PDB file of C-alpha atoms in Angstrom:
ATOM      1  CA  MET X   1       0.000   0.000   0.000  1.00 41.00           C
ATOM      2  CA  LEU X   2       1.034   3.607  -0.360  1.00 44.00           C
ATOM      3  CA  ASN X   3       1.538   4.239   3.355  1.00 45.00           C
ATOM      4  CA  ILE X   4       4.179   6.942   2.913  1.00 42.00           C
ATOM      5  CA  GLY X   5       5.056   7.196   6.561  1.00 38.00           C
ATOM      6  CA  THR X   6       1.627   7.864   8.038  1.00 41.00           C
ATOM      7  CA  TYR X   7       0.397   9.828   5.012  1.00 45.00           C
ATOM      8  CA  GLU X   8       1.974  12.925   6.482  1.00 49.00           C
ATOM      9  CA  GLY X   9       4.864  14.966   5.234  1.00 55.00           C
ATOM     10  CA  PHE X  10       5.184  13.653   1.699  1.00 70.00           C
ATOM     11  CA  GLY X  11       8.730  14.856   1.233  1.00 74.00           C
ATOM     12  CA  ALA X  12      10.539  14.605  -2.095  1.00 73.00           C
ATOM     13  CA  ASN X  13      12.289  11.397  -1.035  1.00 72.00           C
ATOM     14  CA  SER X  14       9.139   9.692   0.197  1.00 76.00           C
ATOM     15  CA  VAL X  15       8.159   6.741  -1.931  1.00 76.00           C
ATOM     16  CA  ILE X  16       5.095   5.512  -3.762  1.00 76.00           C
ATOM     17  CA  SER X  17       4.406   2.088  -5.235  1.00 74.00           C
ATOM     18  CA  PHE X  18       4.069   1.512  -8.981  1.00 74.00           C
ATOM     19  CA  LYS X  19       0.360   0.827  -8.581  1.00 77.00           C
ATOM     20  CA  GLU X  20      -0.296   4.053  -6.712  1.00 77.00           C
ATOM     21  CA  ALA X  21       1.809   6.036  -9.172  1.00 77.00           C
ATOM     22  CA  SER X  22      -0.302   4.625 -11.999  1.00 77.00           C
ATOM     23  CA  VAL X  23      -3.567   5.537 -10.275  1.00 79.00           C
ATOM     24  CA  VAL X  24      -2.345   9.018  -9.370  1.00 77.00           C
ATOM     25  CA  LEU X  25      -1.301   9.755 -12.958  1.00 77.00           C
ATOM     26  CA  GLY X  26      -4.079   7.885 -14.753  1.00 76.00           C
ATOM     27  CA  PHE X  27      -1.880   5.300 -16.483  1.00 75.00           C
ATOM     28  CA  ASP X  28      -2.245   1.566 -16.849  1.00 71.00           C
ATOM     29  CA  HIS X  29      -0.270  -0.120 -14.074  1.00 68.00           C
ATOM     30  CA  ASP X  30       1.399  -2.693 -16.348  1.00 70.00           C
ATOM     31  CA  HIS X  31       2.441   0.073 -18.731  1.00 67.00           C
ATOM     32  CA  VAL X  32       4.279   1.943 -15.981  1.00 66.00           C
ATOM     33  CA  GLN X  33       5.674  -1.275 -14.479  1.00 66.00           C
ATOM     34  CA  ASN X  34       7.075  -2.382 -17.845  1.00 67.00           C
ATOM     35  CA  ARG X  35       8.756   0.948 -18.450  1.00 64.00           C
ATOM     36  CA  ILE X  36      10.448   0.754 -15.064  1.00 61.00           C
ATOM     37  CA  GLY X  37      11.253  -2.908 -15.585  1.00 55.00           C
ATOM     38  CA  ASN X  38      12.897  -2.117 -18.883  1.00 54.00           C
ATOM     39  CA  GLU X  39      15.222   0.303 -17.090  1.00 57.00           C
ATOM     40  CA  TRP X  40      13.654   3.428 -18.467  1.00 64.00           C
ATOM     41  CA  PHE X  41      14.371   5.006 -15.118  1.00 66.00           C
ATOM     42  CA  PRO X  42      17.806   5.326 -13.495  1.00 63.00           C
ATOM     43  CA  GLU X  43      18.599   3.914 -10.076  1.00 68.00           C
ATOM     44  CA  GLN X  44      18.248   7.377  -8.493  1.00 65.00           C
ATOM     45  CA  ALA X  45      14.507   7.207  -9.158  1.00 68.00           C
ATOM     46  CA  ILE X  46      13.995   3.792  -7.577  1.00 71.00           C
ATOM     47  CA  ALA X  47      13.554   3.100  -3.886  1.00 69.00           C
ATOM     48  CA  ARG X  48      12.684   0.043  -1.822  1.00 64.00           C
ATOM     49  CA  ARG X  49       9.536  -0.472   0.193  1.00 58.00           C
ATOM     50  CA  TYR X  50       9.557  -3.657   2.137  1.00 55.00           C
ATOM     51  CA  ARG X  51      10.624  -6.210  -0.502  1.00 59.00           C
ATOM     52  CA  SER X  52       9.217  -4.354  -3.488  1.00 65.00           C
ATOM     53  CA  ARG X  53      10.558  -1.625  -5.705  1.00 68.00           C
ATOM     54  CA  ALA X  54       8.930   1.772  -5.493  1.00 75.00           C
ATOM     55  CA  LEU X  55       9.395   5.257  -6.922  1.00 77.00           C
ATOM     56  CA  LYS X  56      10.533   8.434  -5.218  1.00 79.00           C
ATOM     57  CA  LEU X  57       7.859  11.098  -5.266  1.00 82.00           C
ATOM     58  CA  SER X  58      10.250  13.583  -6.843  1.00 83.00           C
ATOM     59  CA  VAL X  59      10.384  11.522 -10.047  1.00 82.00           C
ATOM     60  CA  ILE X  60       6.605  11.148 -10.470  1.00 83.00           C
ATOM     61  CA  PRO X  61       6.117  14.444 -12.372  1.00 86.00           C
ATOM     62  CA  VAL X  62       8.260  13.288 -15.317  1.00 83.00           C
ATOM     63  CA  ILE X  63       6.526   9.918 -15.796  1.00 81.00           C
ATOM     64  CA  PRO X  64       3.767  11.122 -18.183  1.00 82.00           C
ATOM     65  CA  PHE X  65       6.350  12.701 -20.493  1.00 81.00           C
ATOM     66  CA  ILE X  66       8.569   9.611 -20.414  1.00 78.00           C
ATOM     67  CA  ILE X  67       5.670   7.216 -21.009  1.00 76.00           C
ATOM     68  CA  ASP X  68       4.400   9.210 -24.003  1.00 78.00           C
ATOM     69  CA  GLU X  69       7.665  10.448 -25.502  1.00 78.00           C
ATOM     70  CA  GLY X  70      10.375   8.158 -24.119  1.00 75.00           C
ATOM     71  CA  GLU X  71      10.673   5.909 -27.161  1.00 77.00           C
ATOM     72  CA  LYS X  72      11.924   8.864 -29.184  1.00 79.00           C
ATOM     73  CA  PHE X  73      15.120   9.067 -27.126  1.00 79.00           C
ATOM     74  CA  THR X  74      18.098   6.892 -26.408  1.00 80.00           C
ATOM     75  CA  SER X  75      18.364   5.203 -23.029  1.00 77.00           C
ATOM     76  CA  PRO X  76      21.201   7.505 -21.823  1.00 79.00           C
ATOM     77  CA  PHE X  77      19.188  10.581 -22.765  1.00 80.00           C
ATOM     78  CA  ARG X  78      16.064   9.277 -21.022  1.00 79.00           C
ATOM     79  CA  SER X  79      18.080   8.691 -17.884  1.00 78.00           C
ATOM     80  CA  ARG X  80      19.579  12.158 -18.124  1.00 80.00           C
ATOM     81  CA  LEU X  81      16.101  13.629 -18.450  1.00 81.00           C
ATOM     82  CA  VAL X  82      14.744  11.726 -15.455  1.00 80.00           C
ATOM     83  CA  VAL X  83      17.733  12.632 -13.290  1.00 82.00           C
ATOM     84  CA  MET X  84      17.330  16.272 -14.245  1.00 84.00           C
ATOM     85  CA  VAL X  85      13.658  16.344 -13.260  1.00 84.00           C
ATOM     86  CA  HIS X  86      14.281  14.303 -10.117  1.00 83.00           C
ATOM     87  CA  ASN X  87      16.970  16.765  -8.993  1.00 86.00           C
ATOM     88  CA  PHE X  88      14.879  19.795  -9.911  1.00 89.00           C
ATOM     89  CA  CYS X  89      11.832  18.509  -8.040  1.00 88.00           C
ATOM     90  CA  ALA X  90      13.869  17.469  -5.013  1.00 87.00           C
ATOM     91  CA  GLU X  91      15.444  20.936  -4.788  1.00 90.00           C
ATOM     92  CA  ASN X  92      12.160  22.802  -5.351  1.00 91.00           C
ATOM     93  CA  TRP X  93       9.723  20.391  -3.692  1.00 89.00           C
ATOM     94  CA  ASP X  94       8.213  22.827  -1.197  1.00 89.00           C
ATOM     95  CA  LYS X  95       7.583  25.373  -3.966  1.00 92.00           C
ATOM     96  CA  LEU X  96       6.061  22.739  -6.262  1.00 91.00           C
ATOM     97  CA  ARG X  97       3.716  21.578  -3.518  1.00 88.00           C
ATOM     98  CA  VAL X  98       2.363  25.139  -3.385  1.00 89.00           C
ATOM     99  CA  ASP X  99       2.545  26.034  -7.095  1.00 93.00           C
ATOM    100  CA  PRO X 100       3.195  23.317  -9.729  1.00 92.00           C
ATOM    101  CA  LYS X 101       3.726  26.005 -12.368  1.00 93.00           C
ATOM    102  CA  VAL X 102       7.197  26.533 -10.938  1.00 90.00           C
ATOM    103  CA  ALA X 103       8.234  23.731 -13.334  1.00 90.00           C
ATOM    104  CA  GLN X 104       6.759  25.301 -16.477  1.00 88.00           C
ATOM    105  CA  ASP X 105      10.050  26.600 -17.851  1.00 86.00           C
ATOM    106  CA  LEU X 106      11.923  23.283 -17.696  1.00 85.00           C
ATOM    107  CA  VAL X 107      13.968  22.737 -20.862  1.00 84.00           C
ATOM    108  CA  ILE X 108      16.653  20.193 -21.722  1.00 78.00           C
ATOM    109  CA  ASP X 109      19.172  20.615 -24.542  1.00 75.00           C
ATOM    110  CA  SER X 110      19.782  17.350 -26.398  1.00 68.00           C
ATOM    111  CA  GLY X 111      22.604  18.872 -28.438  1.00 70.00           C
ATOM    112  CA  CYS X 112      20.617  19.205 -31.628  1.00 71.00           C
ATOM    113  CA  MET X 113      17.355  20.476 -30.191  1.00 72.00           C
ATOM    114  CA  LYS X 114      15.793  21.898 -27.067  1.00 80.00           C
ATOM    115  CA  ILE X 115      12.990  19.908 -25.521  1.00 80.00           C
ATOM    116  CA  ARG X 116      10.389  21.785 -23.542  1.00 83.00           C
ATOM    117  CA  PHE X 117       8.432  19.586 -21.171  1.00 82.00           C
ATOM    118  CA  GLY X 118       7.715  21.922 -18.256  1.00 87.00           C
ATOM    119  CA  ASN X 119       3.957  21.985 -18.852  1.00 89.00           C
ATOM    120  CA  ARG X 120       3.740  18.198 -18.646  1.00 87.00           C
ATOM    121  CA  VAL X 121       5.728  18.187 -15.419  1.00 89.00           C
ATOM    122  CA  SER X 122       3.530  20.953 -13.968  1.00 92.00           C
ATOM    123  CA  ASP X 123       0.329  19.093 -14.844  1.00 91.00           C
ATOM    124  CA  ALA X 124       1.599  15.849 -13.315  1.00 88.00           C
ATOM    125  CA  MET X 125       2.687  17.682 -10.169  1.00 89.00           C
ATOM    126  CA  ALA X 126      -0.766  19.236  -9.886  1.00 90.00           C
ATOM    127  CA  ASP X 127      -2.345  15.754 -10.066  1.00 86.00           C
ATOM    128  CA  LEU X 128       0.090  14.483  -7.463  1.00 85.00           C
ATOM    129  CA  ASN X 129      -0.699  17.413  -5.145  1.00 85.00           C
ATOM    130  CA  THR X 130      -4.427  16.745  -5.439  1.00 83.00           C
ATOM    131  CA  ASN X 131      -4.042  13.079  -4.645  1.00 81.00           C
ATOM    132  CA  ILE X 132      -1.662  13.755  -1.787  1.00 79.00           C
ATOM    133  CA  LEU X 133      -4.453  15.790  -0.191  1.00 79.00           C
ATOM    134  CA  SER X 134      -6.800  12.833  -0.669  1.00 81.00           C
ATOM    135  CA  PHE X 135      -4.381  10.340   0.843  1.00 77.00           C
ATOM    136  CA  GLN X 136      -3.768  12.634   3.808  1.00 79.00           C
ATOM    137  CA  ARG X 137      -7.421  12.258   4.781  1.00 85.00           C
ATOM    138  CA  ILE X 138      -6.786   8.582   5.511  1.00 84.00           C
ATOM    139  CA  SER X 139      -5.706   7.248   8.888  1.00 82.00           C
ATOM    140  CA  PHE X 140      -5.045   3.677   9.981  1.00 78.00           C
ATOM    141  CA  ASP X 141      -6.916   1.812  12.683  1.00 72.00           C
ATOM    142  CA  THR X 142      -4.262  -0.188  14.499  1.00 68.00           C
ATOM    143  CA  ASN X 143      -6.877  -1.758  16.784  1.00 67.00           C
ATOM    144  CA  ALA X 144      -8.287  -3.819  13.932  1.00 59.00           C
ATOM    145  CA  ASP X 145      -7.069  -7.304  13.003  1.00 58.00           C
ATOM    146  CA  TRP X 146      -5.292  -5.566  10.145  1.00 60.00           C
ATOM    147  CA  GLN X 147      -4.315  -1.898   9.823  1.00 70.00           C
ATOM    148  CA  ALA X 148      -7.557  -0.741   8.272  1.00 78.00           C
ATOM    149  CA  PRO X 149      -7.479   2.497   6.246  1.00 83.00           C
ATOM    150  CA  THR X 150     -10.237   4.695   7.679  1.00 88.00           C
ATOM    151  CA  LEU X 151     -11.902   8.050   7.038  1.00 89.00           C
ATOM    152  CA  GLY X 152     -13.933  10.452   9.113  1.00 86.00           C
ATOM    153  CA  LYS X 153     -14.165  10.864  12.872  1.00 85.00           C
ATOM    154  CA  GLN X 154     -16.125   7.615  13.025  1.00 87.00           C
ATOM    155  CA  LYS X 155     -13.220   5.775  11.343  1.00 88.00           C
ATOM    156  CA  TYR X 156     -15.240   4.201   8.550  1.00 91.00           C
ATOM    157  CA  CYS X 157     -13.291   1.635   6.522  1.00 89.00           C
ATOM    158  CA  ALA X 158     -12.185   2.987   3.125  1.00 90.00           C
ATOM    159  CA  PHE X 159     -13.081  -0.288   1.401  1.00 90.00           C
ATOM    160  CA  ASP X 160     -16.643  -0.208   2.789  1.00 92.00           C
ATOM    161  CA  ILE X 161     -17.063   3.395   1.652  1.00 93.00           C
ATOM    162  CA  ALA X 162     -15.779   2.685  -1.853  1.00 92.00           C
ATOM    163  CA  LYS X 163     -17.982  -0.392  -2.234  1.00 92.00           C
ATOM    164  CA  GLU X 164     -21.101   1.455  -1.106  1.00 94.00           C
ATOM    165  CA  PHE X 165     -20.349   4.294  -3.516  1.00 94.00           C
ATOM    166  CA  ARG X 166     -19.714   1.889  -6.374  1.00 92.00           C
ATOM    167  CA  ASP X 167     -22.884  -0.125  -5.705  1.00 94.00           C
ATOM    168  CA  ASN X 168     -25.366   2.580  -4.676  1.00 94.00           C
ATOM    169  CA  GLY X 169     -24.035   6.065  -5.455  1.00 94.00           C
ATOM    170  CA  ILE X 170     -23.074   9.081  -3.412  1.00 94.00           C
ATOM    171  CA  GLU X 171     -26.374   9.834  -1.612  1.00 95.00           C
ATOM    172  CA  LYS X 172     -26.723   6.349  -0.163  1.00 95.00           C
ATOM    173  CA  THR X 173     -23.049   6.447   0.791  1.00 95.00           C
ATOM    174  CA  TYR X 174     -23.694   9.610   2.810  1.00 95.00           C
ATOM    175  CA  ALA X 175     -26.726   7.954   4.405  1.00 95.00           C
ATOM    176  CA  ARG X 176     -24.825   4.834   5.438  1.00 95.00           C
ATOM    177  CA  PHE X 177     -21.749   6.751   6.612  1.00 95.00           C
ATOM    178  CA  PRO X 178     -22.957   9.978   8.291  1.00 94.00           C
ATOM    179  CA  GLY X 179     -20.386  12.726   8.573  1.00 93.00           C
ATOM    180  CA  LEU X 180     -18.492  11.980   5.372  1.00 93.00           C
ATOM    181  CA  VAL X 181     -17.967  14.625   2.691  1.00 93.00           C
ATOM    182  CA  GLN X 182     -17.213  14.292  -1.011  1.00 92.00           C
ATOM    183  CA  GLU X 183     -13.461  14.510  -0.423  1.00 91.00           C
ATOM    184  CA  ASP X 184     -13.637  11.517   1.943  1.00 92.00           C
ATOM    185  CA  VAL X 185     -15.424   9.412  -0.648  1.00 93.00           C
ATOM    186  CA  ASP X 186     -12.950  10.477  -3.331  1.00 90.00           C
ATOM    187  CA  ALA X 187     -10.073   9.495  -1.045  1.00 89.00           C
ATOM    188  CA  ALA X 188     -11.624   6.091  -0.355  1.00 91.00           C
ATOM    189  CA  VAL X 189     -12.133   5.373  -4.068  1.00 89.00           C
ATOM    190  CA  LEU X 190      -8.585   6.472  -4.879  1.00 86.00           C
ATOM    191  CA  TYR X 191      -7.065   4.351  -2.104  1.00 85.00           C
ATOM    192  CA  VAL X 192      -9.065   1.254  -3.046  1.00 86.00           C
ATOM    193  CA  SER X 193      -8.212   1.670  -6.737  1.00 84.00           C
ATOM    194  CA  ALA X 194      -4.544   1.690  -5.804  1.00 79.00           C
ATOM    195  CA  ASN X 195      -4.755  -1.178  -3.307  1.00 77.00           C
ATOM    196  CA  PRO X 196      -7.184  -3.852  -4.554  1.00 75.00           C
ATOM    197  CA  LYS X 197      -5.184  -6.721  -3.038  1.00 65.00           C
ATOM    198  CA  ILE X 198      -5.375  -5.143   0.402  1.00 65.00           C
ATOM    199  CA  GLY X 199      -9.144  -5.006   0.001  1.00 54.00           C
ATOM    200  CA  ALA X 200      -9.279  -8.744  -0.659  1.00 52.00           C
ATOM    201  CA  ALA X 201      -7.001  -9.389   2.306  1.00 49.00           C
ATOM    202  CA  SER X 202      -9.170  -7.231   4.552  1.00 52.00           C
ATOM    203  CA  GLU X 203     -12.291  -9.183   3.643  1.00 55.00           C
ATOM    204  CA  ALA X 204     -10.486 -12.407   4.475  1.00 51.00           C
ATOM    205  CA  ALA X 205      -9.305 -11.011   7.814  1.00 51.00           C
ATOM    206  CA  ARG X 206     -12.768  -9.829   8.768  1.00 50.00           C
ATOM    207  CA  ALA X 207     -14.359 -13.128   7.715  1.00 52.00           C
ATOM    208  CA  SER X 208     -11.824 -15.000   9.821  1.00 49.00           C
ATOM    209  CA  ARG X 209     -12.533 -12.784  12.832  1.00 48.00           C
ATOM    210  CA  LYS X 210     -16.287 -13.241  12.424  1.00 49.00           C
ATOM    211  CA  ALA X 211     -15.837 -17.005  12.207  1.00 51.00           C
ATOM    212  CA  ARG X 212     -13.848 -17.018  15.445  1.00 48.00           C
ATOM    213  CA  ILE X 213     -16.489 -14.971  17.238  1.00 45.00           C
ATOM    214  CA  THR X 214     -19.482 -17.009  16.045  1.00 51.00           C
ATOM    215  CA  ALA X 215     -17.903 -20.464  16.162  1.00 49.00           C
ATOM    216  CA  PRO X 216     -19.519 -22.778  18.790  1.00 53.00           C
ATOM    217  CA  LYS X 217     -17.310 -23.445  21.775  1.00 50.00           C
ATOM    218  CA  SER X 218     -16.017 -26.936  22.361  1.00 46.00           C
ATOM    219  CA  VAL X 219     -17.490 -29.112  25.111  1.00 43.00           C
ATOM    220  CA  SER X 220     -14.295 -28.886  27.167  1.00 46.00           C
ATOM    221  CA  ALA X 221     -14.373 -25.081  26.895  1.00 46.00           C
ATOM    222  CA  LEU X 222     -17.987 -24.998  28.073  1.00 45.00           C
ATOM    223  CA  GLN X 223     -17.148 -27.157  31.099  1.00 49.00           C
ATOM    224  CA  CYS X 224     -14.428 -24.771  32.291  1.00 41.00           C
TER     225      CYS X 224
END
């Protein structure tokens, strides 16, 4: 799962999984994964989360440009481009979090031509900023059998919210989960889209817990 720290801070060197990066930017997960797997990104852009590879947040803004235009360039030039953006974003992260347009004038000289890609970087940073705000609405219930992602003061489970919204729409979601606002529902849908396997695992954990609670006690246990 994303779980960048506790969804607070979101510094330039925080990391995000491939799946979450895909959801944040609106790309197919396998498409992004294959580009990374084919070494389209230099080692500076890659981090480790648990046993899986992940991406540093400061490299996310260049991904749309690389995905769409990367095949036009040689591997060394692609790496140079990514390193340039990674360094720029890392150095200007606080400014970019406030105003993504800070990146609009980014240009790289390939030797025979100048490539302007600042607008693409700005747009991607704006998407990232929006989704960071969504993820920051989520907290984790450590009292559950698993660390459930929750929203609202009542700590409603994100997976329950997203399912209700998907099945019955926004009004019935508000009725079932009083106190939520549109931004909470958006955050739940975004989180679940990026973490479908966790949703399956959560259902299994809750089913197991319910089975333990409702299971008949053994004769020896009843005699104690």
